[in-house]
Coordinates of C-alpha atoms and ligand atoms in Angstrom, one line a residue:
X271 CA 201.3 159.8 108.9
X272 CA 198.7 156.8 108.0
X273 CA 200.3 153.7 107.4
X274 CA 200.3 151.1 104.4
X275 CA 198.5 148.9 107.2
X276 CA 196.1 151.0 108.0
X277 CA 195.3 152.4 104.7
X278 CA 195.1 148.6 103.7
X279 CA 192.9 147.9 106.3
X280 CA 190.6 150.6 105.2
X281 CA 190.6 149.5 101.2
X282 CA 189.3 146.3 102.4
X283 CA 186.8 146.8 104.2
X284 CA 185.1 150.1 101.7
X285 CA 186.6 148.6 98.6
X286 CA 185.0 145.7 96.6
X287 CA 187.0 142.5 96.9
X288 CA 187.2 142.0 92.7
X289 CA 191.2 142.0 93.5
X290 CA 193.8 140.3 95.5
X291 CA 196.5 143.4 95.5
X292 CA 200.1 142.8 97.0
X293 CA 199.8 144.5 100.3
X294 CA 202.2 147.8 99.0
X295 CA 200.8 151.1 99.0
X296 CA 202.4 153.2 96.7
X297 CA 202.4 156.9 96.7
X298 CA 205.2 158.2 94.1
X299 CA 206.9 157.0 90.7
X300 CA 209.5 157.8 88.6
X301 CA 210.6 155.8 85.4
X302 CA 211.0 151.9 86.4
X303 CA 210.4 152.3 90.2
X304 CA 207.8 153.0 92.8
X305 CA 207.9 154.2 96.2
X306 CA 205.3 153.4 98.7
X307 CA 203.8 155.5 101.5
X308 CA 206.7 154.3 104.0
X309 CA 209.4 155.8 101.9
X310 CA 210.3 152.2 100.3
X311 CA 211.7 151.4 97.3
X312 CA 210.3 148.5 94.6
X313 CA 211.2 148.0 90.8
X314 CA 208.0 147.9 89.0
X315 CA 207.8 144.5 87.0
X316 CA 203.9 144.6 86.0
X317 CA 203.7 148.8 84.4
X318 CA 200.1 148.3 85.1
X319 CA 199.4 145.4 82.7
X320 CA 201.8 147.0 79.8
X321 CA 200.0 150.1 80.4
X322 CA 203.2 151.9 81.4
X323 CA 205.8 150.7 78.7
X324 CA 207.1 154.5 78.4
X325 CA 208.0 154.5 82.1
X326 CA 206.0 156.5 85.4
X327 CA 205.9 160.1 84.6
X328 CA 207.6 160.3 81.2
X329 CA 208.3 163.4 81.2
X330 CA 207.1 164.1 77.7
X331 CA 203.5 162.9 78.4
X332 CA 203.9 164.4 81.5
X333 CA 204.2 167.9 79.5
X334 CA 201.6 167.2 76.9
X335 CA 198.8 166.1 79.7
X336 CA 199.6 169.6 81.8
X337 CA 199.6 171.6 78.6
X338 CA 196.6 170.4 78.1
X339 CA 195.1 170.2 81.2
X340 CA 195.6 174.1 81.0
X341 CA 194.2 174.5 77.6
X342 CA 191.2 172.4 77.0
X343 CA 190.1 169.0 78.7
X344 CA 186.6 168.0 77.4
X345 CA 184.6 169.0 74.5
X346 CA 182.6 165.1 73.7
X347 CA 182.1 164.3 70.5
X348 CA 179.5 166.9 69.4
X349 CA 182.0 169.4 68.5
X350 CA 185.6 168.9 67.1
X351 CA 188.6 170.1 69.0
X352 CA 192.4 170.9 67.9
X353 CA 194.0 167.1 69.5
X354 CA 191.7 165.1 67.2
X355 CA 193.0 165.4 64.0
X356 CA 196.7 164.7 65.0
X357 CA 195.1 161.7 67.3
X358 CA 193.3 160.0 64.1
X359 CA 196.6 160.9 61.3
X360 CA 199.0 160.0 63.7
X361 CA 198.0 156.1 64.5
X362 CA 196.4 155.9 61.2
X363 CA 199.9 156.5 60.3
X364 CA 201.6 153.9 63.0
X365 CA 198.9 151.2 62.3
X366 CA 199.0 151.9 58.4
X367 CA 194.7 152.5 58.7
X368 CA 192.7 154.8 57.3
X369 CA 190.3 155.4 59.6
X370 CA 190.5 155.3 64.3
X371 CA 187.8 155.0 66.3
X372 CA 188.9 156.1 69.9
X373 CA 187.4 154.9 73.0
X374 CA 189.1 154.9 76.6
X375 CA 189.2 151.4 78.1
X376 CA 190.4 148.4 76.7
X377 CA 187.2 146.6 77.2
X378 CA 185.5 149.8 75.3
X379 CA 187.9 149.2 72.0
X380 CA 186.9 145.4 72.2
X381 CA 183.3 145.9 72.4
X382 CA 183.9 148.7 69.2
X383 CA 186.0 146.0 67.3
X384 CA 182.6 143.1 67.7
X385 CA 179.7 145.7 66.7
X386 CA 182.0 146.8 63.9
X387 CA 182.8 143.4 62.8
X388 CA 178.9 142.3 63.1
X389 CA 177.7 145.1 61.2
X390 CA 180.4 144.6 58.7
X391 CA 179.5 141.1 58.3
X392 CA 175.9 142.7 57.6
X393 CA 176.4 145.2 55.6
X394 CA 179.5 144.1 53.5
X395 CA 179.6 140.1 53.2
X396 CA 175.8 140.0 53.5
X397 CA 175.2 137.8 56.6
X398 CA 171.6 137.2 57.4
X399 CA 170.3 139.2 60.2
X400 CA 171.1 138.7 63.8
X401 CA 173.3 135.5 62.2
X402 CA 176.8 136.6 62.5
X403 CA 179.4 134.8 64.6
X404 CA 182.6 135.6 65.7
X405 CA 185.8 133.1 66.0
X406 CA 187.5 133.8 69.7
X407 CA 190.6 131.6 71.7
X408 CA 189.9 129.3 74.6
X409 CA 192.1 131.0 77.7
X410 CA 191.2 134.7 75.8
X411 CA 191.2 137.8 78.0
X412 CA 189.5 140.5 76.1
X413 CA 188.4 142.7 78.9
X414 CA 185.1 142.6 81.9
X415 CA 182.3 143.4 80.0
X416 CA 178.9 141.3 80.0
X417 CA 179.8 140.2 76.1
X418 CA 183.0 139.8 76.8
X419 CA 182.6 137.6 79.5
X420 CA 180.3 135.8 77.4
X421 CA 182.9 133.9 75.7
X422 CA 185.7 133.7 78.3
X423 CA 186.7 130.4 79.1
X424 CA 188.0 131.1 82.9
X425 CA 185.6 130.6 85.2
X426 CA 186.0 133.7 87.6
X427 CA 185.7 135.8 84.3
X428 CA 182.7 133.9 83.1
X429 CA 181.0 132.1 85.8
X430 CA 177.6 133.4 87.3
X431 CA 177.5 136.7 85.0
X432 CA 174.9 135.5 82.3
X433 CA 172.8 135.6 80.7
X434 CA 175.5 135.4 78.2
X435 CA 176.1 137.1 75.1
X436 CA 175.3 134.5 71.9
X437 CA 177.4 134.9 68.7
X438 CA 180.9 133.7 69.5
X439 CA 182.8 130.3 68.9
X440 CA 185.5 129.5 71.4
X441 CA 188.2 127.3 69.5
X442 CA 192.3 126.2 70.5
X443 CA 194.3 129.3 70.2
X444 CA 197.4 128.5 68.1
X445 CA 195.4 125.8 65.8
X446 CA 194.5 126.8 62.3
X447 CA 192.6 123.8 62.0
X448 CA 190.6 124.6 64.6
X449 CA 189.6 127.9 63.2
X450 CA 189.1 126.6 59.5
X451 CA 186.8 124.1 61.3
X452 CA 184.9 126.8 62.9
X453 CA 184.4 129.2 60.0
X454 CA 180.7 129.1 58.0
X455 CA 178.7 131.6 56.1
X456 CA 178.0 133.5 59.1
X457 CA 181.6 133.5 60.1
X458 CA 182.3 137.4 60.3
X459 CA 185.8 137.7 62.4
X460 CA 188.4 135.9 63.8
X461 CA 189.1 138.0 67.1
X462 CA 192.7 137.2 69.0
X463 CA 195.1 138.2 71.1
X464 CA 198.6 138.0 68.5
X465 CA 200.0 136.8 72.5
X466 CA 197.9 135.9 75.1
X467 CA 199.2 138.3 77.8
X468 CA 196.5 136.7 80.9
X469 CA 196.8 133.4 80.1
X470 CA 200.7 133.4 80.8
X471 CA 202.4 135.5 77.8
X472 CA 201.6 132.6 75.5
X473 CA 203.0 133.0 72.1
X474 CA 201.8 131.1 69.7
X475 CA 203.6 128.4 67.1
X476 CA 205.5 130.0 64.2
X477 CA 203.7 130.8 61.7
X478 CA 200.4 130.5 63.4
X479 CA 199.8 134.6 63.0
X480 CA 200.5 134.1 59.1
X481 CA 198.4 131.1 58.5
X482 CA 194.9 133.1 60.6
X483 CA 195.7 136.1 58.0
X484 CA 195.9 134.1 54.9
X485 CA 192.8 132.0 56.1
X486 CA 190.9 135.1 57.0
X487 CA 191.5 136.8 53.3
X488 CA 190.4 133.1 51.6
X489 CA 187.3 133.2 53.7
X490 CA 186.3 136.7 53.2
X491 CA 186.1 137.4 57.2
X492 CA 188.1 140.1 59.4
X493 CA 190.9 139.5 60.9
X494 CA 190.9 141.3 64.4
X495 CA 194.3 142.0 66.8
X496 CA 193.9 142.7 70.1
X497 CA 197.1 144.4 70.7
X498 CA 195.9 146.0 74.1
X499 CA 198.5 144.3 76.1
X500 CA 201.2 143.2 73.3
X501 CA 201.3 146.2 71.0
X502 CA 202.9 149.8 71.5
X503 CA 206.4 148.6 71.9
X504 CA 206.7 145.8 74.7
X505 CA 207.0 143.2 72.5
X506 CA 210.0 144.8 70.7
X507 CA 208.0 145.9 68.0
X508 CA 205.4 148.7 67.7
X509 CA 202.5 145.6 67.4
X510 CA 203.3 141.6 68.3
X511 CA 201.7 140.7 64.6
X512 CA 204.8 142.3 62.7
X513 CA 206.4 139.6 64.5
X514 CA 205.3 137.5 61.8
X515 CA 204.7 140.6 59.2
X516 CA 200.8 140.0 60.1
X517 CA 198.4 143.3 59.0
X518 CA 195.2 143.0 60.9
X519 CA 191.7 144.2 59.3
X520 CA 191.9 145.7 63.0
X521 CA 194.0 147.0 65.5
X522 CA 192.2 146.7 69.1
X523 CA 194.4 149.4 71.0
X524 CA 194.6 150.5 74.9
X525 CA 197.1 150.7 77.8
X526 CA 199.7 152.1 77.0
X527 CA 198.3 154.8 74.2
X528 CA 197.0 156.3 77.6
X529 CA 200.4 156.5 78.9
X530 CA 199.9 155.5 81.9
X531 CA 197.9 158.9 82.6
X532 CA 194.4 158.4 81.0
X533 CA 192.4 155.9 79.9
X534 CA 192.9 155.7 75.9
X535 CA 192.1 153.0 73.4
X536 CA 191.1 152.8 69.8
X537 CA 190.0 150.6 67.0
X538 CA 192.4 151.2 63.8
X539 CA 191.1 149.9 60.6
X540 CA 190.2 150.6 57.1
X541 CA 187.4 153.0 55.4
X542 CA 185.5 149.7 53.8
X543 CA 185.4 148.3 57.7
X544 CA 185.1 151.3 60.0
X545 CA 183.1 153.5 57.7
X546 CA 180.4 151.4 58.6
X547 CA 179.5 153.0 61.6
X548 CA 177.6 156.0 60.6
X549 CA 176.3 159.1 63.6
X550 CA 174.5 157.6 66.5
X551 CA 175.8 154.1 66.0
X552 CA 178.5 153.9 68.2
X553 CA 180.1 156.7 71.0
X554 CA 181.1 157.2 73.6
X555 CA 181.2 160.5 75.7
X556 CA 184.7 160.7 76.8
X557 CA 186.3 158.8 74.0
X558 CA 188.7 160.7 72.0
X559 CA 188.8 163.4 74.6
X560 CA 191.5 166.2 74.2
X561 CA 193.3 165.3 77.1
X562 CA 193.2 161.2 76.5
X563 CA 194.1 162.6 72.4
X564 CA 197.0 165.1 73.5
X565 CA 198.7 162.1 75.7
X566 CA 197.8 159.5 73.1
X567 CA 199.7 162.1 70.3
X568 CA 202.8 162.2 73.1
X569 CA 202.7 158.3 72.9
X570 CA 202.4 158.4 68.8
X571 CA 205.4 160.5 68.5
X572 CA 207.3 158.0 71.3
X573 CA 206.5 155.2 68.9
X574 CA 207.5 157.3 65.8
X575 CA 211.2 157.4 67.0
X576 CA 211.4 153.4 67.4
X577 CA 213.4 154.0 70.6
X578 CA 211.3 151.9 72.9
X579 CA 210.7 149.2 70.5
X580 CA 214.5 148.8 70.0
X581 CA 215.2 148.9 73.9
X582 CA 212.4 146.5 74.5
X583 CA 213.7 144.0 71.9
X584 CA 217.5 144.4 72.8
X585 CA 216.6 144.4 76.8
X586 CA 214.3 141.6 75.8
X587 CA 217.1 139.5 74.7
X588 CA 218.8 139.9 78.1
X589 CA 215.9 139.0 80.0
X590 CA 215.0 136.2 78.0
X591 CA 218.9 135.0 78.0
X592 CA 218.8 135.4 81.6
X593 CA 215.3 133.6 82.4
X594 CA 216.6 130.5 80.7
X595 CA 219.4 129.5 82.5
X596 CA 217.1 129.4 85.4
X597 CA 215.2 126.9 83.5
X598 CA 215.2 123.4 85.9
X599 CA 216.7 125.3 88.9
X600 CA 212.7 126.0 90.1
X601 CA 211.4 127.6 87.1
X602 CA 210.0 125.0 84.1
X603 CA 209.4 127.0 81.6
X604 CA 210.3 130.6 80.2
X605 CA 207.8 132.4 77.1
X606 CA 207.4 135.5 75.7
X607 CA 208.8 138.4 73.5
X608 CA 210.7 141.6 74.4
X609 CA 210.3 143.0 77.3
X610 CA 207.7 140.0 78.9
X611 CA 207.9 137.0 79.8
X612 CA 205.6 134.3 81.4
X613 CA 207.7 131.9 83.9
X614 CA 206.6 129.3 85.0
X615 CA 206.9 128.2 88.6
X616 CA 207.9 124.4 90.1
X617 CA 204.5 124.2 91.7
X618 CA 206.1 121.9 93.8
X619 CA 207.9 124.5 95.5
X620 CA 205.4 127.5 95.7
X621 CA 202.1 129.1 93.9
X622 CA 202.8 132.6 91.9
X623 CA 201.3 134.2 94.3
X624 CA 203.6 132.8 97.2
X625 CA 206.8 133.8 94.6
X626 CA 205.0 137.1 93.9
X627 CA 205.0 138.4 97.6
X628 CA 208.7 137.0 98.2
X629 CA 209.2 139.1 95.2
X630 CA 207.9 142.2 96.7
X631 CA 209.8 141.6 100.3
X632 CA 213.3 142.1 98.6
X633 CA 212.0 145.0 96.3
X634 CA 210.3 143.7 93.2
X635 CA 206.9 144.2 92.5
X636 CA 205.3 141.4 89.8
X637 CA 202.1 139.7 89.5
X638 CA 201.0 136.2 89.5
X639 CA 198.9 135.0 86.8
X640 CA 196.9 131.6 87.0
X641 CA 198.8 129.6 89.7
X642 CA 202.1 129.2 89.6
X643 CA 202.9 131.7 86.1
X644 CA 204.7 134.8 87.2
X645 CA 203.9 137.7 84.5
X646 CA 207.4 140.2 84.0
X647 CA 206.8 143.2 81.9
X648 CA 209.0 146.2 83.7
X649 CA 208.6 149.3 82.0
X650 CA 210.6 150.1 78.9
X651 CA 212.4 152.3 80.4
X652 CA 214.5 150.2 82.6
X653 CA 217.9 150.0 82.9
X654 CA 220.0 147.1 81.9
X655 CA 221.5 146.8 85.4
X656 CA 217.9 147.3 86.6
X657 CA 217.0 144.3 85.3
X658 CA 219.1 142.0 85.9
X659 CA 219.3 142.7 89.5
X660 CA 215.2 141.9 89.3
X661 CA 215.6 138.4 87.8
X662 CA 218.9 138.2 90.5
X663 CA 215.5 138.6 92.8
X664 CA 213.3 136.1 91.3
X665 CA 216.2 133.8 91.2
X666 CA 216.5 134.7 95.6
X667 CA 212.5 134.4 95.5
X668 CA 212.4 131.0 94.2
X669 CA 215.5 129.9 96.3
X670 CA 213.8 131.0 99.7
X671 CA 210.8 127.9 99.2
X672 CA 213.6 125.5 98.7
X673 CA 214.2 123.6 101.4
Ligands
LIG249 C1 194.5 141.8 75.6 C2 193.6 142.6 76.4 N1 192.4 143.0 75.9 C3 191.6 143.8 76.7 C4 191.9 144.1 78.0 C5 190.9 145.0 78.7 O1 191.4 146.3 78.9 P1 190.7 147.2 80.1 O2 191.1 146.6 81.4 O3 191.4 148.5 79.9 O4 189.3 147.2 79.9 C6 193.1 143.7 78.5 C7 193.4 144.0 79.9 O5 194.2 143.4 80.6 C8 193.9 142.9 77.8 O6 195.1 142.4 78.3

């Protein structure tokens, strides 16, 4: 049998370095938990950045992606084929939209949501040509792409990738001043995540989601949600804007519409906004295929129940509860919603990467984000008991650097 170590060792030296994995090699899955190619056990506390919030191998996505696999995979977009129709109806229906505009990666739906907002902005308000500009968040992740990257404010996203991609104004996430400030005649969007899951699950103030809708309608510009990490359930509700009752102009959808099997991710928005990309505009070969469709109809019907939403928000609260009281005993501060939370790390005692791989040595696998931030986000499907026994972990983690 090859070992983690030497199929490690191999990774590293034929793989690009554009990631620092924990050194685990998993091989199987099964709801909450992983094991790796030595036959050992770890609880899954990242579902592959919120892209498994419905659990490894749920076994009714499992079913609709080898049904399909049997019956039809690929068609691209030049013909129609049977998934498509229940893809578009069904998260029309779950985002209240008329119209979807499917893509695979995150980064993909992103890109879809700026070209549709610029030619919006063209064609609807009546922006001069080449003018329009788009209102984005300092500490944004939106996904790897050269415009993307364009208006990132993290160096290791940004730096040494341009010439960048003009047409973007970075203000303070969670100030509406800041975005009022920002907004002219060319204004055309105001793109955001409704939580900023790479920054450090940072919610915003109260009221903050409310205040960008209501200032978006005055203005006459688009309101865009990126709910590729927040939306579909981990927050407790189907998207992180109902939070504050928030409709979008857009939905920017990914992860976990995949199900943790394909790559899957839409745009969701109105006929007067999406109808005004017309044939040739826009594509994408594999977008909207009926395999990523089938699994993303599997996920739609998930949603439908409001199971997972419930379970995220009433597990949430136990999490949360639970993450608090560790508050001032090496952790300084607790954030999120549902079923994720950012948690701070003493930096004093050790970076998140140095709590992340005491983590994994007694069974939990989590990832650090920006220093000393540890990111939770188990899938939804874990147990109560579960859990708890992870955050009895973290607690053991953060112990182990005191000394
Ligand atoms: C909010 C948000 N938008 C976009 C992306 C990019 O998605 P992808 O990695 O599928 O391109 C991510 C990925 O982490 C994300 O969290």
């Amino acid at each position: 049998m090859t070992t983690s170590a030497e199929l490690i060792d191999v990774i590293e030296r034929r793989s690009a370095h554009n990631y620092h994995p924990l050194p685990v090699v998993i091989r199987e899955a099964d709801g909450a938990w992983v094991t790796d190619v030595e036959g050992r056990r770890f609880l899954d506390c990242l579902s592959g950045y919120s892209s498994l919030n419905f659990g490894h191998g749920n076994p009714k996505i499992i079913q609709a992606a080898q049904q399909q696999l049997q019956n039809l995979t690929l068609t691209s977009r030049a013909f129609y084929h049977d998934q498509f129709a229940a893809f578009c109806g069904g998260l029309g229906d779950l985002t209240g939209k008329d119209m979807i505009l499917p893509m695979n990666t995150g980064a993909e739906a992103v890109e879809t949501a700026i070209k549709v907002a610029r030619k919006w902005g063209y064609e609807v308000k009546g922006v001069e040509p080449e003018q329009a500009t788009i209102i984005v968040m300092e500490d944004n992740f939106h996904g790897r792409t050269t415009t993307i990257v364009s208006f990132s404010t993290d160096p290791d996203a940004h730096d040494g990738f341009g010439p960048y991609t003009p047409g973007f104004k970075i203000v303070k996430y969670g100030s509406i001043e800041a975005i009022r400030e920002a907004i002219d005649a060319n204004t055309v969007a105001v793109l955001l995540e409704p939580i900023q899951g790479e920054a450090g699950v940072l919610v915003p103030p109260d009221g903050y989601l409310t205040q960008v809708r209501e200032l978006c309608t005055a203005e006459g510009i688009l309101m865009i949600a990126d709910e590729i990490q927040s939306g579909l359930g981990r927050t407790g509700r189907t998207f992180a804007c109902e939070h504050e009752g928030v409709v979008p102009d857009m939905y920017v959808l990914g992860k976990a519409l995949g199900g943790g099997v394909v790559p899957v991710s839409a745009v969701a928005a109105d006929a007067d906004v999406l109808g005004v990309i017309k044939p040739g505009q826009h594509g994408s070969t594999f977008g909207g295929n009926p395999l990523a469709c089938a699994v993303g109809n599997a996920v739609i019907e998930i949603l439908n129940t409001g199971e997972y939403q419930e379970r995220a928000a009433r597990l949430g609260e136990v999490l949360h509860g639970r993450l608090r009281e560790m508050v001032g005993d090496g952790v300084v501060t607790v954030r999120g919603r549902g079923l994720w939370a950012g948690v701070d790390i003493d930096p004093s005692l050790a970076t998140g990467r140095e709590v992340s791989e005491a983590l994994m040595e007694r069974g939990v696998l989590a990832k650090d984000t920006h220093g000393s931030t540890i990111r939770l986000a188990p899938p939804i499907v874990i147990s109560e008991e579960d859990l708890l026994w992870a955050v009895d972990r973290l607690a053991e983690a953060i112990a182990s650097f005191r000394r």
